[in-house]
Amino acid sequence: MFSVTVRDHLMVAHSFRGEVFGPAQRLHGATFIVDASFRRPELDADNLVVDIGRAAQQLGDVLGEFNYRNLDDEPAFAGINTSTEALARIIADRLAERIGAGEFGPGADGLTGITVTLHESHIAWASYERTL
Amino acid sequence: MFSVTVRDHLMVAHSFRGEVFGPAQRLHGATFIVDASFRRPELDADNLVVDIGRAAQQLGDVLGEFNYRNLDDEPAFAGINTSTEALARIIADRLAERIGAGEFGPGADGLTGITVTLHESHIAWASYERTL
Amino acid sequence: MFSVTVRDHLMVAHSFRGEVFGPAQRLHGATFIVDASFRRPELDADNLVVDIGRAAQQLGDVLGEFNYRNLDDEPAFAGINTSTEALARIIADRLAERIGAGEFGPGADGLTGITVTLHESHIAWASYERTL
Amino acid sequence: MFSVTVRDHLMVAHSFRGEVFGPAQRLHGATFIVDASFRRPELDADNLVVDIGRAAQQLGDVLGEFNYRNLDDEPAFAGINTSTEALARIIADRLAERIGAGEFGPGADGLTGITVTLHESHIAWASYERTL
Amino acid sequence: MFSVTVRDHLMVAHSFRGEVFGPAQRLHGATFIVDASFRRPELDADNLVVDIGRAAQQLGDVLGEFNYRNLDDEPAFAGINTSTEALARIIADRLAERIGAGEFGPGADGLTGITVTLHESHIAWASYERTL
Amino acid sequence: MFSVTVRDHLMVAHSFRGEVFGPAQRLHGATFIVDASFRRPELDADNLVVDIGRAAQQLGDVLGEFNYRNLDDEPAFAGINTSTEALARIIADRLAERIGAGEFGPGADGLTGITVTLHESHIAWASYERTL
């Protein structure tokens, strides 16, 4: 199995609801370093998993929808805790939709899975892994 | 599949028995940077894999049993080589016991796996992965 | 010249005023990975720059005053842009005050300088360096 | 499942054929930071996955065949794009051959898989994972 | 003293002349992770060292002149060894020229120094520091 | 001013004397990731700060005198606390002696300073800087 990963980042404000979050129930923020990995069992005709420039552009576009925002004000996140693990899934699902819609190019048909990892600090990170 | 990882560290002395270890048969030491990952297929009601503060506390407690010690003098390790890979398993198993004993809280019932990675330097690390 | 550095982190929301900030004029947030370095020309009687446990505790206390907060709501920051470089200075100055007040212990008399670096992402960071 | 990983690096020139590569069709180069992971379900009699010194030596030998070279001039790569993902497979396959030939020592019989990851920059990397 | 640093990267081929270079006399290549630091004693009216977006853009433009190229073929480098330390100076000098030409904006008048660091691998890097 | 840095590591056991060290008074150990930086105002005839292969070899030789040892048993360290900052100085001084003795080659005459940084974990490091 092959994979290619591209890294970008996201700077957002948000707050959490629930006693388990302690002081993180207050409005605060995070830089998320975001690693998006694309998997497939065999390489395409160019010997690639995915056009890495296009993958980086698509990841940037997905992150651009959230970047420099307060997630508490975004209708898409109304009523949910935007935990690191939940954001990892949202980003992975949006990348999967774009692959399905052909935005990664025809060679991306061979992709079989995605993993998205969000690093919230140097001592904590979360991932979501799915098939395509 | 979701995962959350927390990082901590451990500073110990130890020595190895066996020709394969060369100069590491002498008493020496290591800083192990320890990454503990917790996995589950679905998030809990708070949209979490695990209460990250509690996970960090539990990892710190497990490492605290070994930290600033000479592992050669610990009865728990009598007669075994405390290699990086063997320590990864010991730490993973102790975390699993604590999850089973309810020390990660009721939400941790949904956890299905753990991976523990110990970095012994910038050029070498070892992992142990298990189910719960 | 000797130095010792300890690392911690901070998760805050804030916004900026001024066209130069573009989309960062919106309320957003950041994880700042914070490195505090302490300098002195000669070591103390214990062969140390500073008691590292005490330095880590003091840095954590300074960061605790801002952590999990919206800096826009903090009276201390009213009317100023809490840029990464400005925060580096604020943290360095608060550490310097605590050294002056004896909170780093008597051995800390020999410290002659501090540098504080805040990493706002994997591709951008800022520092402030001062004497004591 | 246990794993041990060793890191080394490789500095090569190469060029790509295909419009998808854009400016990378020109002769350019890369430092690849190479992580080779070795897996097995149970440790050997010394409590090891693999003799780490021997693994590092073998990885260095495999990389030494390419290091400080222009891959476009190497007969082994004639007619193929030496993409990061393709190089990950080539290195993994060569390590597998050496394990099969006994060059990792008798204890290496228990190895069941390899993953090789090549980091081409701080924002992009690729992996190939295979069984033994 | 304040500083702000931005990171980007560069992928080039080159070769060296001189026995001291050993196998690096052959045509090979490198990824250089490039950190450009800008210094000034006091912040500007926006509480900044430099407009970080503009600094990142300018660094990208300077690196774009070399990226995905064989430095042996560039007239600018004819007859010189493009060692990591020499490239650090070339990049720093080009950034200084652009600051002098007003391309970093009017606020950049207050900048007093630059340091450029090029990481050629995880175990080697070089810097050049200059005043403005 | 130019600098070149090479990284290596060291795995040792030791203990400290003095109440300030708390549990680190017990025999324990550390991996020190060691960065040795060499400085000079102008490059040599090959456009280098120092022959990087020779610098890496010399650093490895200096670290080899301590590696896989219990520093408490080394006559050179009798009666002193081998703190991270103290070890940084010892390593810097030994490198300076070797430069003075000509072991870095004739081009190394132009070196004017050294900085040695020892990382004891992902959250703590210490440096010693000296002239030559």
PDB file of N, CA, C and O in Angstrom, chain C residues 89-123:
ATOM      1  N   ARG C  89       7.062  39.416  23.858  1.00  0.00           N
ATOM      2  CA  ARG C  89       7.591  40.416  24.785  1.00  0.00           C
ATOM      3  C   ARG C  89       6.832  40.407  26.112  1.00  0.00           C
ATOM      4  O   ARG C  89       7.450  40.497  27.187  1.00  0.00           O
ATOM      5  N   ILE C  90       5.518  40.316  26.036  1.00  0.00           N
ATOM      6  CA  ILE C  90       4.712  40.323  27.267  1.00  0.00           C
ATOM      7  C   ILE C  90       5.111  39.148  28.159  1.00  0.00           C
ATOM      8  O   ILE C  90       5.286  39.301  29.371  1.00  0.00           O
ATOM      9  N   ILE C  91       5.281  37.982  27.556  1.00  0.00           N
ATOM     10  CA  ILE C  91       5.653  36.797  28.345  1.00  0.00           C
ATOM     11  C   ILE C  91       7.069  36.961  28.906  1.00  0.00           C
ATOM     12  O   ILE C  91       7.329  36.648  30.071  1.00  0.00           O
ATOM     13  N   ALA C  92       7.991  37.457  28.100  1.00  0.00           N
ATOM     14  CA  ALA C  92       9.362  37.666  28.586  1.00  0.00           C
ATOM     15  C   ALA C  92       9.385  38.661  29.741  1.00  0.00           C
ATOM     16  O   ALA C  92      10.082  38.453  30.748  1.00  0.00           O
ATOM     17  N   ASP C  93       8.620  39.744  29.600  1.00  0.00           N
ATOM     18  CA  ASP C  93       8.606  40.757  30.662  1.00  0.00           C
ATOM     19  C   ASP C  93       7.999  40.198  31.954  1.00  0.00           C
ATOM     20  O   ASP C  93       8.484  40.502  33.055  1.00  0.00           O
ATOM     21  N   ARG C  94       6.961  39.377  31.830  1.00  0.00           N
ATOM     22  CA  ARG C  94       6.372  38.789  33.047  1.00  0.00           C
ATOM     23  C   ARG C  94       7.325  37.792  33.714  1.00  0.00           C
ATOM     24  O   ARG C  94       7.386  37.699  34.939  1.00  0.00           O
ATOM     25  N   LEU C  95       8.064  37.055  32.896  1.00  0.00           N
ATOM     26  CA  LEU C  95       9.072  36.153  33.476  1.00  0.00           C
ATOM     27  C   LEU C  95      10.153  36.971  34.179  1.00  0.00           C
ATOM     28  O   LEU C  95      10.603  36.612  35.279  1.00  0.00           O
ATOM     29  N   ALA C  96      10.554  38.068  33.579  1.00  0.00           N
ATOM     30  CA  ALA C  96      11.585  38.926  34.178  1.00  0.00           C
ATOM     31  C   ALA C  96      11.118  39.489  35.517  1.00  0.00           C
ATOM     32  O   ALA C  96      11.888  39.522  36.489  1.00  0.00           O
ATOM     33  N   GLU C  97       9.854  39.897  35.583  1.00  0.00           N
ATOM     34  CA  GLU C  97       9.300  40.398  36.853  1.00  0.00           C
ATOM     35  C   GLU C  97       9.360  39.329  37.935  1.00  0.00           C
ATOM     36  O   GLU C  97       9.686  39.601  39.083  1.00  0.00           O
ATOM     37  N   ARG C  98       9.018  38.115  37.558  1.00  0.00           N
ATOM     38  CA  ARG C  98       9.022  37.027  38.529  1.00  0.00           C
ATOM     39  C   ARG C  98      10.442  36.685  38.984  1.00  0.00           C
ATOM     40  O   ARG C  98      10.659  36.331  40.142  1.00  0.00           O
ATOM     41  N   ILE C  99      11.409  36.775  38.070  1.00  0.00           N
ATOM     42  CA  ILE C  99      12.801  36.559  38.473  1.00  0.00           C
ATOM     43  C   ILE C  99      13.199  37.658  39.459  1.00  0.00           C
ATOM     44  O   ILE C  99      13.781  37.380  40.512  1.00  0.00           O
ATOM     45  N   GLY C 100      12.847  38.887  39.130  1.00  0.00           N
ATOM     46  CA  GLY C 100      13.175  40.019  40.012  1.00  0.00           C
ATOM     47  C   GLY C 100      12.528  39.877  41.386  1.00  0.00           C
ATOM     48  O   GLY C 100      13.099  40.290  42.402  1.00  0.00           O
ATOM     49  N   ALA C 101      11.342  39.273  41.429  1.00  0.00           N
ATOM     50  CA  ALA C 101      10.617  39.100  42.691  1.00  0.00           C
ATOM     51  C   ALA C 101      11.069  37.857  43.458  1.00  0.00           C
ATOM     52  O   ALA C 101      10.492  37.518  44.486  1.00  0.00           O
ATOM     53  N   GLY C 102      12.092  37.165  42.944  1.00  0.00           N
ATOM     54  CA  GLY C 102      12.649  36.023  43.664  1.00  0.00           C
ATOM     55  C   GLY C 102      11.919  34.708  43.469  1.00  0.00           C
ATOM     56  O   GLY C 102      12.220  33.722  44.145  1.00  0.00           O
ATOM     57  N   GLU C 103      10.969  34.672  42.532  1.00  0.00           N
ATOM     58  CA  GLU C 103      10.172  33.449  42.385  1.00  0.00           C
ATOM     59  C   GLU C 103      10.891  32.298  41.697  1.00  0.00           C
ATOM     60  O   GLU C 103      10.386  31.190  41.664  1.00  0.00           O
ATOM     61  N   PHE C 104      12.066  32.562  41.121  1.00  0.00           N
ATOM     62  CA  PHE C 104      12.864  31.487  40.536  1.00  0.00           C
ATOM     63  C   PHE C 104      13.921  30.982  41.529  1.00  0.00           C
ATOM     64  O   PHE C 104      14.755  30.157  41.164  1.00  0.00           O
ATOM     65  N   GLY C 105      13.893  31.481  42.768  1.00  0.00           N
ATOM     66  CA  GLY C 105      14.853  31.028  43.767  1.00  0.00           C
ATOM     67  C   GLY C 105      16.088  31.897  43.795  1.00  0.00           C
ATOM     68  O   GLY C 105      16.322  32.691  42.881  1.00  0.00           O
ATOM     69  N   PRO C 106      16.888  31.739  44.854  1.00  0.00           N
ATOM     70  CA  PRO C 106      18.054  32.609  45.034  1.00  0.00           C
ATOM     71  C   PRO C 106      19.113  32.410  43.955  1.00  0.00           C
ATOM     72  O   PRO C 106      19.764  33.365  43.527  1.00  0.00           O
ATOM     73  N   GLY C 107      19.266  31.193  43.433  1.00  0.00           N
ATOM     74  CA  GLY C 107      20.284  30.940  42.410  1.00  0.00           C
ATOM     75  C   GLY C 107      20.046  31.741  41.149  1.00  0.00           C
ATOM     76  O   GLY C 107      20.966  31.959  40.354  1.00  0.00           O
ATOM     77  N   ALA C 108      18.785  32.178  40.957  1.00  0.00           N
ATOM     78  CA  ALA C 108      18.426  32.884  39.722  1.00  0.00           C
ATOM     79  C   ALA C 108      18.977  34.306  39.664  1.00  0.00           C
ATOM     80  O   ALA C 108      18.827  34.992  38.652  1.00  0.00           O
ATOM     81  N   ASP C 109      19.633  34.736  40.753  1.00  0.00           N
ATOM     82  CA  ASP C 109      20.292  36.057  40.759  1.00  0.00           C
ATOM     83  C   ASP C 109      21.291  36.208  39.625  1.00  0.00           C
ATOM     84  O   ASP C 109      21.533  37.298  39.136  1.00  0.00           O
ATOM     85  N   GLY C 110      21.881  35.091  39.233  1.00  0.00           N
ATOM     86  CA  GLY C 110      22.927  35.156  38.214  1.00  0.00           C
ATOM     87  C   GLY C 110      22.415  35.258  36.789  1.00  0.00           C
ATOM     88  O   GLY C 110      23.214  35.407  35.865  1.00  0.00           O
ATOM     89  N   LEU C 111      21.087  35.158  36.587  1.00  0.00           N
ATOM     90  CA  LEU C 111      20.550  35.229  35.224  1.00  0.00           C
ATOM     91  C   LEU C 111      20.750  36.629  34.660  1.00  0.00           C
ATOM     92  O   LEU C 111      20.520  37.628  35.353  1.00  0.00           O
ATOM     93  N   THR C 112      21.146  36.700  33.391  1.00  0.00           N
ATOM     94  CA  THR C 112      21.408  38.002  32.769  1.00  0.00           C
ATOM     95  C   THR C 112      20.519  38.295  31.560  1.00  0.00           C
ATOM     96  O   THR C 112      20.511  39.415  31.071  1.00  0.00           O
ATOM     97  N   GLY C 113      19.784  37.287  31.067  1.00  0.00           N
ATOM     98  CA  GLY C 113      18.941  37.541  29.898  1.00  0.00           C
ATOM     99  C   GLY C 113      17.893  36.465  29.696  1.00  0.00           C
ATOM    100  O   GLY C 113      18.005  35.361  30.247  1.00  0.00           O
ATOM    101  N   ILE C 114      16.862  36.828  28.942  1.00  0.00           N
ATOM    102  CA  ILE C 114      15.758  35.919  28.595  1.00  0.00           C
ATOM    103  C   ILE C 114      15.461  36.083  27.104  1.00  0.00           C
ATOM    104  O   ILE C 114      15.477  37.210  26.597  1.00  0.00           O
ATOM    105  N   THR C 115      15.140  34.978  26.440  1.00  0.00           N
ATOM    106  CA  THR C 115      14.545  35.034  25.101  1.00  0.00           C
ATOM    107  C   THR C 115      13.283  34.191  25.133  1.00  0.00           C
ATOM    108  O   THR C 115      13.306  33.055  25.633  1.00  0.00           O
ATOM    109  N   VAL C 116      12.194  34.732  24.606  1.00  0.00           N
ATOM    110  CA  VAL C 116      10.943  33.976  24.493  1.00  0.00           C
ATOM    111  C   VAL C 116      10.586  33.872  23.014  1.00  0.00           C
ATOM    112  O   VAL C 116      10.546  34.886  22.309  1.00  0.00           O
ATOM    113  N   THR C 117      10.359  32.630  22.562  1.00  0.00           N
ATOM    114  CA  THR C 117       9.961  32.373  21.173  1.00  0.00           C
ATOM    115  C   THR C 117       8.577  31.748  21.157  1.00  0.00           C
ATOM    116  O   THR C 117       8.326  30.797  21.897  1.00  0.00           O
ATOM    117  N   LEU C 118       7.681  32.288  20.334  1.00  0.00           N
ATOM    118  CA  LEU C 118       6.346  31.713  20.164  1.00  0.00           C
ATOM    119  C   LEU C 118       6.207  31.203  18.732  1.00  0.00           C
ATOM    120  O   LEU C 118       6.301  31.984  17.779  1.00  0.00           O
ATOM    121  N   HIS C 119       5.956  29.900  18.607  1.00  0.00           N
ATOM    122  CA  HIS C 119       5.703  29.292  17.300  1.00  0.00           C
ATOM    123  C   HIS C 119       4.198  29.329  17.060  1.00  0.00           C
ATOM    124  O   HIS C 119       3.443  28.715  17.816  1.00  0.00           O
ATOM    125  N   GLU C 120       3.765  30.028  16.022  1.00  0.00           N
ATOM    126  CA  GLU C 120       2.319  30.085  15.750  1.00  0.00           C
ATOM    127  C   GLU C 120       1.884  29.001  14.771  1.00  0.00           C
ATOM    128  O   GLU C 120       0.692  28.730  14.645  1.00  0.00           O
ATOM    129  N   SER C 121       2.825  28.415  14.059  1.00  0.00           N
ATOM    130  CA  SER C 121       2.554  27.296  13.153  1.00  0.00           C
ATOM    131  C   SER C 121       3.892  26.635  12.849  1.00  0.00           C
ATOM    132  O   SER C 121       4.929  27.055  13.365  1.00  0.00           O
ATOM    133  N   HIS C 122       3.866  25.608  11.967  1.00  0.00           N
ATOM    134  CA  HIS C 122       5.121  24.951  11.582  1.00  0.00           C
ATOM    135  C   HIS C 122       5.931  25.818  10.621  1.00  0.00           C
ATOM    136  O   HIS C 122       7.067  25.479  10.295  1.00  0.00           O
ATOM    137  N   ILE C 123       5.375  26.925  10.168  1.00  0.00           N
ATOM    138  CA  ILE C 123       6.096  27.766   9.202  1.00  0.00           C
ATOM    139  C   ILE C 123       6.248  29.222   9.651  1.00  0.00           C
ATOM    140  O   ILE C 123       6.646  30.058   8.837  1.00  0.00           O
TER     141      ILE C 123
END
